[in-house]
C-alpha atoms as a printed R data frame, in Angstrom:
    type eleno elety resid chain resno       x      y      z
1   ATOM     1    CA   UNK     A     1  14.725 53.546 24.857
2   ATOM     2    CA   UNK     A     2  12.274 56.894 24.317
3   ATOM     3    CA   UNK     A     3  12.463 59.817 25.896
4   ATOM     4    CA   UNK     A     4  10.602 61.648 28.617
5   ATOM     5    CA   UNK     A     5   8.185 63.186 25.947
6   ATOM     6    CA   UNK     A     6   7.366 59.618 24.836
7   ATOM     7    CA   UNK     A     7   7.310 57.984 26.915
8   ATOM     8    CA   UNK     A     8   4.483 60.503 28.385
9   ATOM     9    CA   UNK     A     9   2.768 59.676 25.117
10  ATOM    10    CA   UNK     A    10   2.921 56.277 25.250
11  ATOM    11    CA   UNK     A    11   1.102 55.910 28.892
12  ATOM    12    CA   UNK     A    12  -1.436 58.483 27.502
13  ATOM    13    CA   UNK     A    13  -2.195 55.631 25.302
14  ATOM    14    CA   UNK     A    14  -1.945 53.025 26.860
15  ATOM    15    CA   UNK     A    15  -4.491 54.420 29.674
16  ATOM    16    CA   UNK     A    16  -6.380 55.401 26.631
17  ATOM    17    CA   UNK     A    17  -6.754 51.878 26.011
18  ATOM    18    CA   UNK     A    18  -6.519 49.823 29.092
19  ATOM    19    CA   UNK     A    19  -9.807 49.937 30.464
20  ATOM    20    CA   UNK     A    20 -11.605 48.568 27.027
21  ATOM    21    CA   UNK     A    21  -8.946 45.584 27.062
22  ATOM    22    CA   UNK     A    22  -7.724 44.996 30.567
23  ATOM    23    CA   UNK     A    23  -9.783 42.275 31.150
24  ATOM    24    CA   UNK     A    24  -8.003 40.812 27.558
25  ATOM    25    CA   UNK     A    25  -4.623 41.468 29.181
26  ATOM    26    CA   UNK     A    26  -4.924 39.411 32.036
27  ATOM    27    CA   UNK     A    27  -7.158 36.508 30.595
28  ATOM    28    CA   UNK     A    28  -4.025 35.921 28.454
29  ATOM    29    CA   UNK     A    29  -1.237 36.348 30.817
30  ATOM    30    CA   UNK     A    30  -3.342 33.936 32.517
31  ATOM    31    CA   UNK     A    31  -3.874 31.461 29.454
32  ATOM    32    CA   UNK     A    32  -0.367 31.903 28.941
33  ATOM    33    CA   UNK     A    33   1.512 31.258 32.463
34  ATOM    34    CA   UNK     A    34   2.742 34.954 32.211
35  ATOM    35    CA   UNK     A    35  -0.043 36.558 34.813
36  ATOM    36    CA   UNK     A    36   2.937 36.231 38.197
37  ATOM    37    CA   UNK     A    37   5.020 37.746 35.841
38  ATOM    38    CA   UNK     A    38   2.862 41.116 34.360
39  ATOM    39    CA   UNK     A    39   1.563 41.750 37.656
40  ATOM    40    CA   UNK     A    40   5.224 41.276 39.564
41  ATOM    41    CA   UNK     A    41   6.656 43.903 36.898
42  ATOM    42    CA   UNK     A    42   3.554 45.961 37.830
43  ATOM    43    CA   UNK     A    43   4.394 45.862 41.154
44  ATOM    44    CA   UNK     A    44   1.329 44.371 42.031
45  ATOM    45    CA   UNK     A    45   2.037 40.808 42.705
46  ATOM    46    CA   UNK     A    46   0.679 41.138 46.351
47  ATOM    47    CA   UNK     A    47  -2.301 41.142 44.651
48  ATOM    48    CA   UNK     A    48  -2.748 37.149 44.427
49  ATOM    49    CA   UNK     A    49  -3.417 36.555 47.573
50  ATOM    50    CA   UNK     A    50  -1.208 34.032 49.431
51  ATOM    51    CA   UNK     A    51  -3.344 31.299 49.323
52  ATOM    52    CA   UNK     A    52  -0.873 29.008 47.348
53  ATOM    53    CA   UNK     A    53   1.857 30.045 48.670
54  ATOM    54    CA   UNK     A    54   4.373 28.437 50.553
55  ATOM    55    CA   UNK     A    55   5.095 28.987 53.950
56  ATOM    56    CA   UNK     A    56   8.816 29.212 55.060
57  ATOM    57    CA   UNK     A    57  10.611 30.247 58.258
58  ATOM    58    CA   UNK     A    58  11.109 33.821 59.605
59  ATOM    59    CA   UNK     A    59  15.036 33.002 60.631
60  ATOM    60    CA   UNK     A    60  15.169 31.359 56.544
61  ATOM    61    CA   UNK     A    61  17.299 31.529 53.960
62  ATOM    62    CA   UNK     A    62  18.040 34.813 52.616
63  ATOM    63    CA   UNK     A    63  19.586 34.147 48.655
64  ATOM    64    CA   UNK     A    64  20.893 36.431 46.548
65  ATOM    65    CA   UNK     A    65  20.801 35.337 42.794
66  ATOM    66    CA   UNK     A    66  22.547 37.444 39.886
67  ATOM    67    CA   UNK     A    67  25.838 38.946 38.584
68  ATOM    68    CA   UNK     A    68  27.022 41.270 40.051
69  ATOM    69    CA   UNK     A    69  30.373 43.694 40.447
70  ATOM    70    CA   UNK     A    70  29.184 44.516 44.284
71  ATOM    71    CA   UNK     A    71  31.571 41.640 46.475
72  ATOM    72    CA   UNK     A    72  29.889 39.497 48.932
73  ATOM    73    CA   UNK     A    73  31.411 40.976 51.342
74  ATOM    74    CA   UNK     A    74  30.586 44.472 50.944
75  ATOM    75    CA   UNK     A    75  26.127 42.773 50.784
76  ATOM    76    CA   UNK     A    76  27.423 40.826 53.906
77  ATOM    77    CA   UNK     A    77  28.754 43.691 55.727
78  ATOM    78    CA   UNK     A    78  25.492 45.407 54.618
79  ATOM    79    CA   UNK     A    79  23.300 42.688 55.968
80  ATOM    80    CA   UNK     A    80  24.949 43.038 60.041
81  ATOM    81    CA   UNK     A    81  25.169 46.744 59.394
82  ATOM    82    CA   UNK     A    82  21.032 45.909 59.976
83  ATOM    83    CA   UNK     A    83  21.879 43.044 62.071
84  ATOM    84    CA   UNK     A    84  21.070 40.171 59.715
85  ATOM    85    CA   UNK     A    85  22.761 37.557 60.724
86  ATOM    86    CA   UNK     A    86  25.935 36.634 57.497
87  ATOM    87    CA   UNK     A    87  24.792 32.171 57.968
88  ATOM    88    CA   UNK     A    88  21.403 33.748 56.520
89  ATOM    89    CA   UNK     A    89  22.946 34.674 53.500
90  ATOM    90    CA   UNK     A    90  23.443 32.025 50.597
91  ATOM    91    CA   UNK     A    91  24.864 34.390 47.325
92  ATOM    92    CA   UNK     A    92  25.179 33.354 43.512
93  ATOM    93    CA   UNK     A    93  26.685 36.092 42.370
94  ATOM    94    CA   UNK     A    94  28.739 35.259 39.320
95  ATOM    95    CA   UNK     A    95  26.147 35.251 36.340
96  ATOM    96    CA   UNK     A    96  27.906 31.491 34.604
97  ATOM    97    CA   UNK     A    97  26.946 29.834 37.845
98  ATOM    98    CA   UNK     A    98  23.917 31.401 38.325
99  ATOM    99    CA   UNK     A    99  22.928 29.209 34.904
100 ATOM   100    CA   UNK     A   100  23.903 25.927 36.501
101 ATOM   101    CA   UNK     A   101  22.519 26.897 40.135
102 ATOM   102    CA   UNK     A   102  19.339 24.103 41.610
103 ATOM   103    CA   UNK     A   103  16.978 26.629 42.443
104 ATOM   104    CA   UNK     A   104  14.500 22.463 42.627
105 ATOM   105    CA   UNK     A   105  16.494 22.482 45.865
106 ATOM   106    CA   UNK     A   106  14.707 25.549 47.571
107 ATOM   107    CA   UNK     A   107  11.251 24.360 46.069
108 ATOM   108    CA   UNK     A   108   8.939 23.252 49.374
109 ATOM   109    CA   UNK     A   109  12.285 23.745 51.723
110 ATOM   110    CA   UNK     A   110  11.458 25.819 54.496
111 ATOM   111    CA   UNK     A   111  14.528 27.107 55.051
112 ATOM   112    CA   UNK     A   112  14.425 29.173 52.255
113 ATOM   113    CA   UNK     A   113  12.839 32.312 53.351
114 ATOM   114    CA   UNK     A   114  13.956 34.724 50.132
115 ATOM   115    CA   UNK     A   115  15.138 34.625 46.948
116 ATOM   116    CA   UNK     A   116  16.403 38.411 45.594
117 ATOM   117    CA   UNK     A   117  17.238 37.913 42.157
118 ATOM   118    CA   UNK     A   118  19.384 40.872 40.422
119 ATOM   119    CA   UNK     A   119  20.289 40.339 36.155
120 ATOM   120    CA   UNK     A   120  20.178 36.074 35.909
121 ATOM   121    CA   UNK     A   121  20.429 34.324 32.391
122 ATOM   122    CA   UNK     A   122  17.404 33.896 30.130
123 ATOM   123    CA   UNK     A   123  18.272 29.576 30.163
124 ATOM   124    CA   UNK     A   124  19.119 28.015 33.057
125 ATOM   125    CA   UNK     A   125  19.167 25.159 35.037
126 ATOM   126    CA   UNK     A   126  15.859 24.964 35.623
127 ATOM   127    CA   UNK     A   127  13.880 27.095 33.915
128 ATOM   128    CA   UNK     A   128  11.219 24.721 32.666
129 ATOM   129    CA   UNK     A   129   9.073 26.174 29.436
130 ATOM   130    CA   UNK     A   130   9.460 30.149 31.117
131 ATOM   131    CA   UNK     A   131  11.202 32.876 29.467
132 ATOM   132    CA   UNK     A   132  13.553 33.030 32.570
133 ATOM   133    CA   UNK     A   133  14.254 31.163 35.778
134 ATOM   134    CA   UNK     A   134  13.007 33.919 37.996
135 ATOM   135    CA   UNK     A   135   9.237 33.999 35.945
136 ATOM   136    CA   UNK     A   136   9.355 30.125 36.726
137 ATOM   137    CA   UNK     A   137  10.078 30.544 40.206
138 ATOM   138    CA   UNK     A   138   6.590 33.190 41.055
139 ATOM   139    CA   UNK     A   139   4.632 30.816 38.856
140 ATOM   140    CA   UNK     A   140   5.156 27.625 40.668
141 ATOM   141    CA   UNK     A   141   4.287 26.989 44.002
142 ATOM   142    CA   UNK     A   142   6.769 25.783 47.065
143 ATOM   143    CA   UNK     A   143   8.894 28.410 46.244
144 ATOM   144    CA   UNK     A   144  10.293 30.859 49.116
145 ATOM   145    CA   UNK     A   145   9.359 35.030 48.237
146 ATOM   146    CA   UNK     A   146  10.694 36.541 45.393
147 ATOM   147    CA   UNK     A   147  11.532 40.201 45.552
148 ATOM   148    CA   UNK     A   148  13.772 41.931 42.095
149 ATOM   149    CA   UNK     A   149  16.769 43.572 42.735
150 ATOM   150    CA   UNK     A   150  15.546 46.572 40.072
151 ATOM   151    CA   UNK     A   151  18.005 49.962 39.254
152 ATOM   152    CA   UNK     A   152  15.677 52.151 36.958
153 ATOM   153    CA   UNK     A   153  14.110 49.807 34.776
154 ATOM   154    CA   UNK     A   154  16.907 46.818 34.750
155 ATOM   155    CA   UNK     A   155  17.506 43.890 36.881
156 ATOM   156    CA   UNK     A   156  20.879 45.141 39.230
157 ATOM   157    CA   UNK     A   157  22.110 44.364 42.651
158 ATOM   158    CA   UNK     A   158  24.024 47.670 43.952
159 ATOM   159    CA   UNK     A   159  24.709 48.190 48.044
160 ATOM   160    CA   UNK     A   160  21.848 50.925 47.502
161 ATOM   161    CA   UNK     A   161  18.606 48.965 46.355
162 ATOM   162    CA   UNK     A   162  20.565 46.279 47.831
163 ATOM   163    CA   UNK     A   163  20.030 48.002 51.555
164 ATOM   164    CA   UNK     A   164  17.049 49.495 50.755
165 ATOM   165    CA   UNK     A   165  15.439 45.656 49.815
166 ATOM   166    CA   UNK     A   166  16.714 44.369 52.658
167 ATOM   167    CA   UNK     A   167  15.362 47.831 54.835
168 ATOM   168    CA   UNK     A   168  11.310 46.867 53.398
169 ATOM   169    CA   UNK     A   169  11.627 43.433 54.122
170 ATOM   170    CA   UNK     A   170  12.469 44.491 57.572
171 ATOM   171    CA   UNK     A   171  10.043 46.984 58.278
172 ATOM   172    CA   UNK     A   172   7.455 44.373 56.574
173 ATOM   173    CA   UNK     A   173   8.539 42.218 59.336
174 ATOM   174    CA   UNK     A   174   9.295 39.401 57.298
175 ATOM   175    CA   UNK     A   175  12.280 39.172 57.619
């Protein structure tokens, strides 16, 4: 992990190089199928627009996937506090179960509204040739919206980021 000073120096170096290399970077990411993932990591997914997005039901399922120490009952309680019915949630919170989870059932299934991802194995059912199941779902048509639950720079499901993400989705009128 870099120190604050090293991170600042890296940022300066990237900003110096970026204007002249952005076209090349975007072209490479597009050709390799990693453009959606790159923009997602940068928090710029909305720049791709929604012309290829599959429409889902606003009151559809909220799928929460990823290994966590936070109990399902706690997450349901947080949703309830925000006015979200417990029946809208579908959980896969065991790291090993995530590897076997059938993500394909959500493709072109309008009853699934959003997938909230925490830490997931890099290998798993349905990841295709992508680096991760998250990247695979983000790049394929017909899947619900993907949101990453982050703590700092890592995927992590916490009570705080779960509440914040649900609140953001509610405030945006998405769920």
